[in-house]
PDB file of C-alpha atoms in Angstrom:
ATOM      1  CA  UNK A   1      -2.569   4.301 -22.154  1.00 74.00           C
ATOM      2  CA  UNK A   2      -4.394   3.272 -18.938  1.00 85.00           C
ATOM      3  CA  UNK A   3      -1.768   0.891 -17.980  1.00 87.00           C
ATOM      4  CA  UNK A   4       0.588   4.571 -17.489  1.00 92.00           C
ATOM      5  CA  UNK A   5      -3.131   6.610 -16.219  1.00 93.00           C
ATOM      6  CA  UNK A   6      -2.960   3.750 -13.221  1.00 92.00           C
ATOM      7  CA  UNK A   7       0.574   4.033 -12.702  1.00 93.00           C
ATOM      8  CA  UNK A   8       0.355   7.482 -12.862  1.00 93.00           C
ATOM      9  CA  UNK A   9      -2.771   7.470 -10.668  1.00 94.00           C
ATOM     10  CA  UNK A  10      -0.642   5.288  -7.329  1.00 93.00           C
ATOM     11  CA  UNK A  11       2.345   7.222  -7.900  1.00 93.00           C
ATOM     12  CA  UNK A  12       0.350  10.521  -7.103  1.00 94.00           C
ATOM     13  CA  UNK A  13      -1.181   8.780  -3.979  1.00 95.00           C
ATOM     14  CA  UNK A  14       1.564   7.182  -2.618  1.00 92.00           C
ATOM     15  CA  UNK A  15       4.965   9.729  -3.421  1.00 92.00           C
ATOM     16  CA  UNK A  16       6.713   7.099  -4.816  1.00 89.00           C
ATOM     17  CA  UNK A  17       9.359   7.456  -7.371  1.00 89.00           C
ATOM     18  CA  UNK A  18       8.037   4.569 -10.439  1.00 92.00           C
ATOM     19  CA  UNK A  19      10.794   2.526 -12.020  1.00 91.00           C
ATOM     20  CA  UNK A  20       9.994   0.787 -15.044  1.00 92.00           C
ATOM     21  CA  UNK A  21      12.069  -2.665 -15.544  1.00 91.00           C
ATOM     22  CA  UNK A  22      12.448  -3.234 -19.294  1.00 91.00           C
ATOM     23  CA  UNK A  23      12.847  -6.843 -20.130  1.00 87.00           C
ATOM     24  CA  UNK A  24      11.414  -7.564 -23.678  1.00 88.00           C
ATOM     25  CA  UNK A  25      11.091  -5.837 -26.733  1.00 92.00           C
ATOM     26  CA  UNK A  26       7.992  -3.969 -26.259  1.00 89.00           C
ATOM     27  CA  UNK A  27       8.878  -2.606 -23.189  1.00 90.00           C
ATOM     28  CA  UNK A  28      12.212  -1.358 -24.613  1.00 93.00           C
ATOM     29  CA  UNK A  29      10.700   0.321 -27.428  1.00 94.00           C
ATOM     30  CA  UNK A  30       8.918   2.732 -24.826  1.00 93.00           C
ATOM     31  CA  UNK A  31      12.135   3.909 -23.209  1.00 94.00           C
ATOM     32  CA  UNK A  32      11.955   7.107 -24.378  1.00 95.00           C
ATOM     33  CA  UNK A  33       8.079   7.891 -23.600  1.00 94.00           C
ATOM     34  CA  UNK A  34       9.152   6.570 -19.943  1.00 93.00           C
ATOM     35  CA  UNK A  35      12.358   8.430 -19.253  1.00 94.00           C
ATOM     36  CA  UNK A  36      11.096  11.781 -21.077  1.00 95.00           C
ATOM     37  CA  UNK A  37       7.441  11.709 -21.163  1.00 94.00           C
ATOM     38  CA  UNK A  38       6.605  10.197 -17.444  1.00 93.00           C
ATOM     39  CA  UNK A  39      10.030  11.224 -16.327  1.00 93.00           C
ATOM     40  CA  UNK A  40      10.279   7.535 -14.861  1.00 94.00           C
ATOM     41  CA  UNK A  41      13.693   5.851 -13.870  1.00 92.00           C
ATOM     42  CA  UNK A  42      14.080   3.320 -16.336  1.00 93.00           C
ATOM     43  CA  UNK A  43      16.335   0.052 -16.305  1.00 92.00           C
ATOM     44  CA  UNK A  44      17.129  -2.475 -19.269  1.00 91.00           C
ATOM     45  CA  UNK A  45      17.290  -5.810 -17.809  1.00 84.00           C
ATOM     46  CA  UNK A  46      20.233  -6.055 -20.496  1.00 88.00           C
ATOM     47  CA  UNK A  47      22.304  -4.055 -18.150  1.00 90.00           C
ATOM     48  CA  UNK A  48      21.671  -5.659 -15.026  1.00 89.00           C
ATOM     49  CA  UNK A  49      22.468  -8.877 -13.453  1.00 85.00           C
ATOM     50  CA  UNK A  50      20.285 -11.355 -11.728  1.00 80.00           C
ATOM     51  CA  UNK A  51      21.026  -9.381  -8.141  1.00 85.00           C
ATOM     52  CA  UNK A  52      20.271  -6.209  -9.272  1.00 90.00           C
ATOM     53  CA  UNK A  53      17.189  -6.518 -10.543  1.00 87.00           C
ATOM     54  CA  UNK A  54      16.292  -8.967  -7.199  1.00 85.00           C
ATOM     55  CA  UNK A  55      17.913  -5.582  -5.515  1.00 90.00           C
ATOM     56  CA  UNK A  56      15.672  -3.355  -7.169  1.00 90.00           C
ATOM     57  CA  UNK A  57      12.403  -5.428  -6.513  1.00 89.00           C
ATOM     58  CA  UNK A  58      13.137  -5.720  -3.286  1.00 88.00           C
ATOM     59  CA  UNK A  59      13.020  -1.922  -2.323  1.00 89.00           C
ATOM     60  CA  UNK A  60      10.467  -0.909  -4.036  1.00 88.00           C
ATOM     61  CA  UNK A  61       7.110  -0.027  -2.008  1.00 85.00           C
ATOM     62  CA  UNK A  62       4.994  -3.030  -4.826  1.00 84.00           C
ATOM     63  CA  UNK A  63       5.676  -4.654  -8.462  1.00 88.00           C
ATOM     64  CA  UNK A  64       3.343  -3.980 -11.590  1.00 88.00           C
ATOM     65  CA  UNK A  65       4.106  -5.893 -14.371  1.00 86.00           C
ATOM     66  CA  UNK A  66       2.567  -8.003 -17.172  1.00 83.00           C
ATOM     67  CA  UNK A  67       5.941  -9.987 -17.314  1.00 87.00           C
ATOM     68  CA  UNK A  68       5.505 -13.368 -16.583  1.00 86.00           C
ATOM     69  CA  UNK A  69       9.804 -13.867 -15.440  1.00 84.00           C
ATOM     70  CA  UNK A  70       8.957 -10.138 -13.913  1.00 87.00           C
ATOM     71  CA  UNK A  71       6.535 -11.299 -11.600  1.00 89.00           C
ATOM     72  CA  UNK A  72       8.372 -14.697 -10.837  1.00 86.00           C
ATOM     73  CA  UNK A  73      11.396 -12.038  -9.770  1.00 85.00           C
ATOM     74  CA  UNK A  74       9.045 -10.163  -7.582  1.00 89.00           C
ATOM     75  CA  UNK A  75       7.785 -13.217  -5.865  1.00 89.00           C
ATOM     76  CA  UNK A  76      11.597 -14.302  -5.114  1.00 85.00           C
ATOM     77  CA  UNK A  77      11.936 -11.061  -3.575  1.00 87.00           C
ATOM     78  CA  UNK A  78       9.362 -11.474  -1.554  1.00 88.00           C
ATOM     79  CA  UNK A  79       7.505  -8.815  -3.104  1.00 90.00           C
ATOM     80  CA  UNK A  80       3.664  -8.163  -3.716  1.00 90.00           C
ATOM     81  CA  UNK A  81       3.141  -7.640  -6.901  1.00 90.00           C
ATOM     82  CA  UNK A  82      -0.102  -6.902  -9.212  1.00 90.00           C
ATOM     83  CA  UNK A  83      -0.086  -9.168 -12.476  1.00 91.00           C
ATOM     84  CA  UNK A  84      -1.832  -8.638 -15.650  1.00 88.00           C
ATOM     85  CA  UNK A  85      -2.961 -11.025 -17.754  1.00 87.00           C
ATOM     86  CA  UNK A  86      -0.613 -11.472 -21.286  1.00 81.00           C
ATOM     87  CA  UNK A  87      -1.232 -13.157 -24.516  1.00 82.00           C
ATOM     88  CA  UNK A  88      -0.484 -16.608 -22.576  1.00 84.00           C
ATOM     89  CA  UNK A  89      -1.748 -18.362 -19.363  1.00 88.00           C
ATOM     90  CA  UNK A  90       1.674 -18.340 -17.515  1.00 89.00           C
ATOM     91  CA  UNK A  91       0.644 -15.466 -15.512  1.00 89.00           C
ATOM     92  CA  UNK A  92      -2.738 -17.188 -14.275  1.00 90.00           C
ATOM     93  CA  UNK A  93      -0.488 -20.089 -14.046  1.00 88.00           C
ATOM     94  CA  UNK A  94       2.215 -18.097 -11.545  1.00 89.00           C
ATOM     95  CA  UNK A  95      -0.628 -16.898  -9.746  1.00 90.00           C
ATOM     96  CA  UNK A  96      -1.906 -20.696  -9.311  1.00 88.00           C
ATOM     97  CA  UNK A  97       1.311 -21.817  -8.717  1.00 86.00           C
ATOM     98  CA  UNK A  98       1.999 -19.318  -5.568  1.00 87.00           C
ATOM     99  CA  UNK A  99      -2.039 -20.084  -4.617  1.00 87.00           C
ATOM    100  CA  UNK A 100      -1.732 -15.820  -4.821  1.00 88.00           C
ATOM    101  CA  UNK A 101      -4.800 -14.250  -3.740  1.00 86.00           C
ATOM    102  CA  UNK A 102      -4.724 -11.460  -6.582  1.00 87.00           C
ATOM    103  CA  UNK A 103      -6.151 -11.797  -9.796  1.00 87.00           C
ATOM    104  CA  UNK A 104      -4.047 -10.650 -13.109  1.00 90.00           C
ATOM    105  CA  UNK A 105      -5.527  -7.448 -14.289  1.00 89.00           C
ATOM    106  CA  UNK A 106      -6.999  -7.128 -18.148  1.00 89.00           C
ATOM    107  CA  UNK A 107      -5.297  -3.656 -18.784  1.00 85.00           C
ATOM    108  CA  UNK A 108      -8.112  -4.196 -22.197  1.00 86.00           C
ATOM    109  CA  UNK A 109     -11.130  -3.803 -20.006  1.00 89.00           C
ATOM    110  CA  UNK A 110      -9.884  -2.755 -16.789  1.00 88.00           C
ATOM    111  CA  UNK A 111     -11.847   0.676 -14.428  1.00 92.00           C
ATOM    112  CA  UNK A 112      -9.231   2.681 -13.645  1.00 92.00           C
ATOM    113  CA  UNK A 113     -10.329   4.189 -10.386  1.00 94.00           C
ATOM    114  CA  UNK A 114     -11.620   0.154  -9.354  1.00 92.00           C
ATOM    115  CA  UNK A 115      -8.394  -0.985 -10.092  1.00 92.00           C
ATOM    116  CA  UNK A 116      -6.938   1.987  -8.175  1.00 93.00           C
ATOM    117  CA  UNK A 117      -9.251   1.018  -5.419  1.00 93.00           C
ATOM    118  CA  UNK A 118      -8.089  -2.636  -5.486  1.00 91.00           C
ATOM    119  CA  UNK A 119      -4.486  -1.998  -5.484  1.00 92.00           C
ATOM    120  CA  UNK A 120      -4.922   0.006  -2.425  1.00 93.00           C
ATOM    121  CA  UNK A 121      -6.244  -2.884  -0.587  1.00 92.00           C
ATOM    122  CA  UNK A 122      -3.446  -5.428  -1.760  1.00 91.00           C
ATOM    123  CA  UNK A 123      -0.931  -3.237  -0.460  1.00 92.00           C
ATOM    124  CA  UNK A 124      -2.752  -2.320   2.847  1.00 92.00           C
ATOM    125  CA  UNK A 125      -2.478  -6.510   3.088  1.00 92.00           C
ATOM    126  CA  UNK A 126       1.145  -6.428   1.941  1.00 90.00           C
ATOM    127  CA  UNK A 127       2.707  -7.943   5.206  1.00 92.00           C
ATOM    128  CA  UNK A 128       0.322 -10.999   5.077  1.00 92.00           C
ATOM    129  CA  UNK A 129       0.490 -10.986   1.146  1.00 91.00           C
ATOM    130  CA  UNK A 130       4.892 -10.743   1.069  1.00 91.00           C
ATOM    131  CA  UNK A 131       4.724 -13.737   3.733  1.00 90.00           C
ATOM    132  CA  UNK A 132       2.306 -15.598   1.964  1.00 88.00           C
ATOM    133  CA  UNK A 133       4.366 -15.191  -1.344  1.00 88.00           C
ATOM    134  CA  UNK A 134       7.876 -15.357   0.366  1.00 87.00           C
ATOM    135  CA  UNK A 135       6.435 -19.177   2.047  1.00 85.00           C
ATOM    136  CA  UNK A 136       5.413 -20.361  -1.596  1.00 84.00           C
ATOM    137  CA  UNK A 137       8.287 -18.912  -3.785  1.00 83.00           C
ATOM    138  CA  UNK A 138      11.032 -20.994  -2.399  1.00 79.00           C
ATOM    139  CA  UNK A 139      11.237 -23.500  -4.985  1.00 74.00           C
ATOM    140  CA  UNK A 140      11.299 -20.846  -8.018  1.00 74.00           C
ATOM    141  CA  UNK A 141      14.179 -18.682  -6.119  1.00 73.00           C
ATOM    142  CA  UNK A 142      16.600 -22.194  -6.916  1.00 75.00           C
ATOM    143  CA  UNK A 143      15.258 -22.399 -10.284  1.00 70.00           C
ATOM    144  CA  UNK A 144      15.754 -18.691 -10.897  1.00 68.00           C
ATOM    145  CA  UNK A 145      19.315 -18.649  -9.278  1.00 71.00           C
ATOM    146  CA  UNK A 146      20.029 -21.562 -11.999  1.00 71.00           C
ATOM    147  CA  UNK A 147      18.552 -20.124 -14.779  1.00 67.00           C
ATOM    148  CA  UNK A 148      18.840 -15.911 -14.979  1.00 61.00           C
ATOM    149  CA  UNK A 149      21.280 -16.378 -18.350  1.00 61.00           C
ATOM    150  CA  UNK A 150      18.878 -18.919 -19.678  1.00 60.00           C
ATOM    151  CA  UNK A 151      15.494 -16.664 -18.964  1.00 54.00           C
ATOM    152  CA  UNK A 152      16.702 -13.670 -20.583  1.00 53.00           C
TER     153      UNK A 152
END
């Protein structure tokens, strides 16, 4: 619930249309709360190819996810992106790994409106941040090239 009150919360800021990448089970299973509910555009990862979902990172405004392979898409795009922290340490790992100056959110004990806050100020950075992550992301755009079949 405050994982969509957040989303909810920078869509009504910024105007932006949110589309919600669906690339595991869970996330599937809320298709229909997404689509009809939040009335967000909604993609299965099933139905798209390696390039489209690079294609679809790539225009959007910033990437939310709690994906680990998400958020190693977003950084091969180029794209900021705001982690949260899963049941594993691969995201704080990513994060390491890209020496990315934003912290994985706990969507357990998260503030809302401080989150909201924060957010604001990554993308305010966003030209220094997509630079940053577009300089240290080389080496996982090969491996993801290689691999899309393999990761999903």
């Amino acid at each position: 619930q405050s994982f969509f009150s957040l989303i909810n919360k920078l869509k009504n800021h910024y105007k932006h249309p949110v589309i919600f990448l669906a690339s595991c089970e869970a996330d599937k299973a809320l298709k229909h709360i997404v689509k009809d509910y939040y009335q967000y555009d909604y993609y299965d990862n099933d139905d798209l190819d390696f390039r489209q979902v690079q294609k679809i990172i790539k225009e959007s405004e910033f990437f939310i996810s709690g994906r680990f392979h998400m958020n190693i898409f977003s950084a091969c795009a180029g794209k900021i992106f705001i982690p949260f922290i899963s049941n594993t340490k691969k995201m704080e790992g990513l994060v390491s790994l890209l020496d990315y100056p934003v912290n994985p959110l706990d969507l357990n004990t998260f503030d809302i409106d401080q989150e909201f806050e924060h957010i604001k100020k990554i993308i305010n950075e966003r030209q220094v941040l997509e630079r940053h992550i577009s300089k240290n992301s080389k080496i996982l755009v090969e491996k993801l090239e290689r691999n899309y079949e393999k990761i999903f």
